[in-house]
PDB file of C-alpha atoms in Angstrom:
ATOM      1  CA  UNK H   1      95.253 119.834 102.433  1.00 42.00           C
ATOM      2  CA  UNK H   2      94.165 117.656 105.195  1.00 45.00           C
ATOM      3  CA  UNK H   3      93.727 114.020 105.120  1.00 50.00           C
ATOM      4  CA  UNK H   4      90.080 114.099 106.239  1.00 49.00           C
ATOM      5  CA  UNK H   5      89.251 116.598 103.453  1.00 58.00           C
ATOM      6  CA  UNK H   6      89.928 114.147 100.667  1.00 78.00           C
ATOM      7  CA  UNK H   7      87.161 112.533  98.677  1.00 90.00           C
ATOM      8  CA  UNK H   8      87.605 109.187  97.072  1.00 95.00           C
ATOM      9  CA  UNK H   9      88.228 108.945  93.371  1.00 96.00           C
ATOM     10  CA  UNK H  10      85.017 108.279  91.740  1.00 95.00           C
ATOM     11  CA  UNK H  11      84.520 104.859  90.316  1.00 94.00           C
ATOM     12  CA  UNK H  12      87.903 103.651  92.020  1.00 95.00           C
ATOM     13  CA  UNK H  13      87.289 100.556  94.320  1.00 93.00           C
ATOM     14  CA  UNK H  14      89.750  98.244  96.074  1.00 93.00           C
ATOM     15  CA  UNK H  15      88.633  95.279  93.787  1.00 91.00           C
ATOM     16  CA  UNK H  16      90.852  92.362  94.700  1.00 92.00           C
ATOM     17  CA  UNK H  17      93.494  94.362  96.467  1.00 95.00           C
ATOM     18  CA  UNK H  18      93.917  93.569  99.927  1.00 95.00           C
ATOM     19  CA  UNK H  19      97.121  94.925 100.793  1.00 96.00           C
ATOM     20  CA  UNK H  20      95.991  97.213 103.583  1.00 95.00           C
ATOM     21  CA  UNK H  21      94.676  94.138 105.278  1.00 94.00           C
ATOM     22  CA  UNK H  22      98.248  92.787 105.671  1.00 93.00           C
ATOM     23  CA  UNK H  23     100.717  95.675 105.392  1.00 94.00           C
ATOM     24  CA  UNK H  24      99.429  97.926 108.174  1.00 91.00           C
ATOM     25  CA  UNK H  25      99.906  97.570 111.972  1.00 92.00           C
ATOM     26  CA  UNK H  26      96.847  98.470 113.889  1.00 91.00           C
ATOM     27  CA  UNK H  27      96.907  99.328 117.782  1.00 92.00           C
ATOM     28  CA  UNK H  28      93.529 100.637 118.730  1.00 90.00           C
ATOM     29  CA  UNK H  29      91.342  99.653 121.515  1.00 88.00           C
ATOM     30  CA  UNK H  30      88.936  97.703 119.246  1.00 82.00           C
ATOM     31  CA  UNK H  31      91.483  96.197 116.922  1.00 85.00           C
ATOM     32  CA  UNK H  32      95.189  95.013 116.933  1.00 89.00           C
ATOM     33  CA  UNK H  33      97.288  93.606 114.286  1.00 89.00           C
ATOM     34  CA  UNK H  34     100.816  93.410 113.620  1.00 91.00           C
ATOM     35  CA  UNK H  35     102.174  94.627 110.432  1.00 91.00           C
ATOM     36  CA  UNK H  36     102.899  92.207 107.896  1.00 90.00           C
ATOM     37  CA  UNK H  37     100.250  89.766 109.285  1.00 91.00           C
ATOM     38  CA  UNK H  38      97.251  89.219 107.252  1.00 92.00           C
ATOM     39  CA  UNK H  39      93.815  89.976 109.033  1.00 91.00           C
ATOM     40  CA  UNK H  40      92.230  86.699 109.827  1.00 87.00           C
ATOM     41  CA  UNK H  41      89.044  87.914 107.911  1.00 90.00           C
ATOM     42  CA  UNK H  42      90.849  88.475 104.770  1.00 92.00           C
ATOM     43  CA  UNK H  43      90.505  85.404 102.468  1.00 90.00           C
ATOM     44  CA  UNK H  44      89.869  86.314  98.766  1.00 87.00           C
ATOM     45  CA  UNK H  45      88.465  89.811 100.216  1.00 89.00           C
ATOM     46  CA  UNK H  46      87.020  90.588 103.446  1.00 90.00           C
ATOM     47  CA  UNK H  47      84.832  87.856 104.891  1.00 91.00           C
ATOM     48  CA  UNK H  48      83.000  90.282 107.229  1.00 89.00           C
ATOM     49  CA  UNK H  49      82.881  93.009 104.780  1.00 88.00           C
ATOM     50  CA  UNK H  50      79.412  94.184 105.651  1.00 90.00           C
ATOM     51  CA  UNK H  51      79.995  94.219 109.341  1.00 92.00           C
ATOM     52  CA  UNK H  52      83.850  95.030 109.409  1.00 90.00           C
ATOM     53  CA  UNK H  53      85.104  97.427 111.943  1.00 89.00           C
ATOM     54  CA  UNK H  54      84.634 101.219 111.672  1.00 90.00           C
ATOM     55  CA  UNK H  55      88.415 101.609 111.672  1.00 90.00           C
ATOM     56  CA  UNK H  56      88.523  99.396 108.292  1.00 92.00           C
ATOM     57  CA  UNK H  57      85.421 101.131 106.951  1.00 91.00           C
ATOM     58  CA  UNK H  58      87.006 104.631 107.332  1.00 91.00           C
ATOM     59  CA  UNK H  59      90.295 103.794 106.032  1.00 93.00           C
ATOM     60  CA  UNK H  60      91.333 104.281 102.375  1.00 95.00           C
ATOM     61  CA  UNK H  61      94.808 103.987 101.017  1.00 97.00           C
ATOM     62  CA  UNK H  62      96.280 107.016  98.814  1.00 97.00           C
ATOM     63  CA  UNK H  63      95.424 105.246  95.605  1.00 98.00           C
ATOM     64  CA  UNK H  64      91.727 105.481  96.443  1.00 97.00           C
ATOM     65  CA  UNK H  65      91.922 109.117  97.440  1.00 96.00           C
ATOM     66  CA  UNK H  66      94.472 110.642  94.881  1.00 96.00           C
ATOM     67  CA  UNK H  67      93.334 111.090  91.255  1.00 96.00           C
ATOM     68  CA  UNK H  68      97.132 111.607  90.219  1.00 96.00           C
ATOM     69  CA  UNK H  69      97.743 108.056  90.795  1.00 97.00           C
ATOM     70  CA  UNK H  70      96.438 106.064  87.940  1.00 97.00           C
ATOM     71  CA  UNK H  71      95.264 102.482  87.946  1.00 96.00           C
ATOM     72  CA  UNK H  72      98.776 101.054  87.636  1.00 97.00           C
ATOM     73  CA  UNK H  73      99.378 102.396  91.363  1.00 98.00           C
ATOM     74  CA  UNK H  74      96.825 100.061  92.957  1.00 98.00           C
ATOM     75  CA  UNK H  75      98.905  98.686  95.767  1.00 98.00           C
ATOM     76  CA  UNK H  76      98.637  95.061  94.673  1.00 97.00           C
ATOM     77  CA  UNK H  77      99.690  96.045  90.993  1.00 97.00           C
ATOM     78  CA  UNK H  78     102.475  98.520  91.858  1.00 98.00           C
ATOM     79  CA  UNK H  79     104.120  97.039  95.026  1.00 98.00           C
ATOM     80  CA  UNK H  80     103.556 100.435  96.567  1.00 98.00           C
ATOM     81  CA  UNK H  81     101.216 101.208  99.470  1.00 98.00           C
ATOM     82  CA  UNK H  82     100.472 104.883  99.541  1.00 98.00           C
ATOM     83  CA  UNK H  83      99.411 106.352 102.768  1.00 96.00           C
ATOM     84  CA  UNK H  84      98.321 109.842 103.209  1.00 95.00           C
ATOM     85  CA  UNK H  85      99.361 110.985 106.796  1.00 92.00           C
ATOM     86  CA  UNK H  86     100.130 113.844 109.032  1.00 93.00           C
ATOM     87  CA  UNK H  87     103.841 113.923 109.979  1.00 91.00           C
ATOM     88  CA  UNK H  88     105.215 116.791 111.956  1.00 90.00           C
ATOM     89  CA  UNK H  89     102.134 118.690 111.264  1.00 91.00           C
ATOM     90  CA  UNK H  90     102.082 118.400 107.511  1.00 92.00           C
ATOM     91  CA  UNK H  91     100.237 116.135 105.135  1.00 93.00           C
ATOM     92  CA  UNK H  92     102.498 113.929 103.603  1.00 96.00           C
ATOM     93  CA  UNK H  93     102.739 110.766 101.359  1.00 97.00           C
ATOM     94  CA  UNK H  94     104.251 107.656 102.620  1.00 97.00           C
ATOM     95  CA  UNK H  95     105.393 105.302  99.889  1.00 98.00           C
ATOM     96  CA  UNK H  96     105.711 102.022 101.354  1.00 98.00           C
ATOM     97  CA  UNK H  97     107.443  99.357  99.290  1.00 98.00           C
ATOM     98  CA  UNK H  98     105.520  96.222  99.618  1.00 97.00           C
ATOM     99  CA  UNK H  99     106.734  94.617  96.373  1.00 95.00           C
ATOM    100  CA  UNK H 100     110.142  94.052  94.814  1.00 97.00           C
ATOM    101  CA  UNK H 101     111.752  97.374  96.321  1.00 98.00           C
ATOM    102  CA  UNK H 102     114.706  97.616  94.130  1.00 98.00           C
ATOM    103  CA  UNK H 103     112.648  96.807  90.971  1.00 98.00           C
ATOM    104  CA  UNK H 104     110.367  99.467  92.062  1.00 98.00           C
ATOM    105  CA  UNK H 105     112.596 102.392  92.791  1.00 98.00           C
ATOM    106  CA  UNK H 106     114.071 101.724  89.211  1.00 98.00           C
ATOM    107  CA  UNK H 107     110.788 102.140  87.375  1.00 98.00           C
ATOM    108  CA  UNK H 108     110.560 105.349  85.446  1.00 98.00           C
ATOM    109  CA  UNK H 109     106.974 105.923  86.635  1.00 98.00           C
ATOM    110  CA  UNK H 110     108.189 105.853  90.256  1.00 98.00           C
ATOM    111  CA  UNK H 111     111.127 107.930  89.627  1.00 98.00           C
ATOM    112  CA  UNK H 112     109.083 110.499  87.799  1.00 98.00           C
ATOM    113  CA  UNK H 113     106.647 110.583  90.640  1.00 98.00           C
ATOM    114  CA  UNK H 114     109.257 111.237  93.288  1.00 98.00           C
ATOM    115  CA  UNK H 115     110.972 113.874  91.172  1.00 98.00           C
ATOM    116  CA  UNK H 116     107.870 115.874  90.450  1.00 97.00           C
ATOM    117  CA  UNK H 117     106.725 115.583  94.056  1.00 97.00           C
ATOM    118  CA  UNK H 118     110.057 116.679  95.481  1.00 98.00           C
ATOM    119  CA  UNK H 119     110.315 119.525  93.136  1.00 97.00           C
ATOM    120  CA  UNK H 120     106.790 120.500  94.079  1.00 97.00           C
ATOM    121  CA  UNK H 121     107.751 120.530  97.663  1.00 97.00           C
ATOM    122  CA  UNK H 122     105.231 117.678  98.465  1.00 97.00           C
ATOM    123  CA  UNK H 123     106.495 115.883 101.758  1.00 97.00           C
ATOM    124  CA  UNK H 124     107.220 112.436 100.634  1.00 98.00           C
ATOM    125  CA  UNK H 125     108.619 109.401 102.736  1.00 98.00           C
ATOM    126  CA  UNK H 126     110.003 106.264 101.382  1.00 98.00           C
ATOM    127  CA  UNK H 127     109.299 103.241 103.459  1.00 97.00           C
ATOM    128  CA  UNK H 128     109.782  99.587 103.960  1.00 97.00           C
ATOM    129  CA  UNK H 129     108.076  97.442 106.313  1.00 95.00           C
ATOM    130  CA  UNK H 130     110.052  96.029 109.356  1.00 91.00           C
ATOM    131  CA  UNK H 131     110.117  92.232 110.165  1.00 91.00           C
ATOM    132  CA  UNK H 132     107.247  90.770 111.982  1.00 86.00           C
ATOM    133  CA  UNK H 133     107.012  92.436 115.504  1.00 86.00           C
ATOM    134  CA  UNK H 134     109.126  95.581 114.535  1.00 91.00           C
ATOM    135  CA  UNK H 135     108.162  98.904 113.158  1.00 93.00           C
ATOM    136  CA  UNK H 136     109.080  99.846 109.546  1.00 94.00           C
ATOM    137  CA  UNK H 137     111.499 102.649 108.481  1.00 95.00           C
ATOM    138  CA  UNK H 138     110.477 105.631 106.373  1.00 95.00           C
ATOM    139  CA  UNK H 139     112.800 108.497 106.083  1.00 96.00           C
ATOM    140  CA  UNK H 140     111.957 111.783 104.153  1.00 97.00           C
ATOM    141  CA  UNK H 141     113.014 112.128 100.430  1.00 98.00           C
ATOM    142  CA  UNK H 142     112.606 115.868 100.622  1.00 98.00           C
ATOM    143  CA  UNK H 143     116.350 116.393 101.064  1.00 98.00           C
ATOM    144  CA  UNK H 144     118.539 119.045  99.324  1.00 98.00           C
ATOM    145  CA  UNK H 145     120.305 116.369  97.579  1.00 98.00           C
ATOM    146  CA  UNK H 146     117.129 114.841  96.239  1.00 98.00           C
ATOM    147  CA  UNK H 147     115.726 118.279  95.253  1.00 98.00           C
ATOM    148  CA  UNK H 148     118.914 118.812  93.213  1.00 97.00           C
ATOM    149  CA  UNK H 149     118.697 115.316  91.642  1.00 98.00           C
ATOM    150  CA  UNK H 150     115.120 115.837  90.683  1.00 97.00           C
ATOM    151  CA  UNK H 151     116.155 118.711  88.342  1.00 94.00           C
ATOM    152  CA  UNK H 152     118.706 116.551  86.452  1.00 93.00           C
ATOM    153  CA  UNK H 153     116.681 113.815  84.966  1.00 92.00           C
ATOM    154  CA  UNK H 154     115.788 110.237  86.058  1.00 97.00           C
ATOM    155  CA  UNK H 155     119.436 108.909  86.472  1.00 98.00           C
ATOM    156  CA  UNK H 156     120.356 110.849  89.499  1.00 98.00           C
ATOM    157  CA  UNK H 157     116.973 110.373  91.245  1.00 98.00           C
ATOM    158  CA  UNK H 158     117.365 106.810  90.573  1.00 98.00           C
ATOM    159  CA  UNK H 159     120.760 106.509  92.034  1.00 98.00           C
ATOM    160  CA  UNK H 160     119.642 108.276  95.226  1.00 98.00           C
ATOM    161  CA  UNK H 161     116.612 106.140  95.559  1.00 98.00           C
ATOM    162  CA  UNK H 162     118.768 103.101  95.299  1.00 98.00           C
ATOM    163  CA  UNK H 163     121.173 104.592  97.891  1.00 98.00           C
ATOM    164  CA  UNK H 164     118.141 105.365 100.308  1.00 97.00           C
ATOM    165  CA  UNK H 165     116.778 101.864  99.704  1.00 98.00           C
ATOM    166  CA  UNK H 166     120.238 100.213 100.708  1.00 97.00           C
ATOM    167  CA  UNK H 167     120.248 102.423 103.714  1.00 96.00           C
ATOM    168  CA  UNK H 168     116.665 101.434 104.716  1.00 96.00           C
ATOM    169  CA  UNK H 169     117.446  97.756 104.240  1.00 95.00           C
ATOM    170  CA  UNK H 170     120.340  98.164 106.692  1.00 95.00           C
ATOM    171  CA  UNK H 171     118.140  99.958 109.348  1.00 94.00           C
ATOM    172  CA  UNK H 172     118.045  98.630 112.798  1.00 95.00           C
ATOM    173  CA  UNK H 173     114.315  98.172 113.139  1.00 94.00           C
ATOM    174  CA  UNK H 174     112.729  99.019 116.593  1.00 94.00           C
ATOM    175  CA  UNK H 175     110.342  96.447 118.216  1.00 92.00           C
ATOM    176  CA  UNK H 176     106.732  97.576 118.051  1.00 91.00           C
ATOM    177  CA  UNK H 177     105.155  97.671 121.375  1.00 91.00           C
ATOM    178  CA  UNK H 178     101.260  97.274 121.250  1.00 91.00           C
ATOM    179  CA  UNK H 179      99.406  99.424 124.057  1.00 92.00           C
ATOM    180  CA  UNK H 180      96.099  97.629 123.567  1.00 90.00           C
ATOM    181  CA  UNK H 181      95.050  93.758 123.603  1.00 87.00           C
ATOM    182  CA  UNK H 182      92.216  91.584 123.498  1.00 82.00           C
ATOM    183  CA  UNK H 183      91.064  92.113 119.947  1.00 78.00           C
ATOM    184  CA  UNK H 184      93.759  90.645 117.807  1.00 79.00           C
ATOM    185  CA  UNK H 185      92.436  90.057 114.387  1.00 69.00           C
ATOM    186  CA  UNK H 186      95.870  88.913 112.821  1.00 75.00           C
ATOM    187  CA  UNK H 187      96.286  85.494 111.675  1.00 67.00           C
ATOM    188  CA  UNK H 188      97.717  83.114 114.331  1.00 61.00           C
TER     189      UNK H 188
END
């Protein structure tokens, strides 16, 4: 599966969700925005929707592309921003926790998704955003330990997710260095 091969789920729209307008860092020649900073055009939706940059037109989060994610997975509802990306040559799912991270990793629907994905050898990364001006952190969940836990019910998977979250929260975040400038759309 390649990221560009995916169609959008029929009938699924962003609605009131604008999580991508805040959570993502963008460093492209025509647009720069720090992660965690809301785009200046995002006020109860996109105020320039009809003329928004191509980059914004072409981006769709994993919830818009993956029918296995039900309506509860919409990022503003679930607190999980799913991004499909190529990591080390493989198409992977990055699950960025943008809501209450500890509550999310304890949810049965989240635990079951992780267990099923890891058992199915789907590359999955668990991430948290970094502080403003810093990169986030997102290690793989496809470890031998998680694979073993995924066969033993929810409790061992939940325990490992909690341990991974604690490790992520103690991470030494790296500063984000932007290569481009002049088109900053983030809020001041």
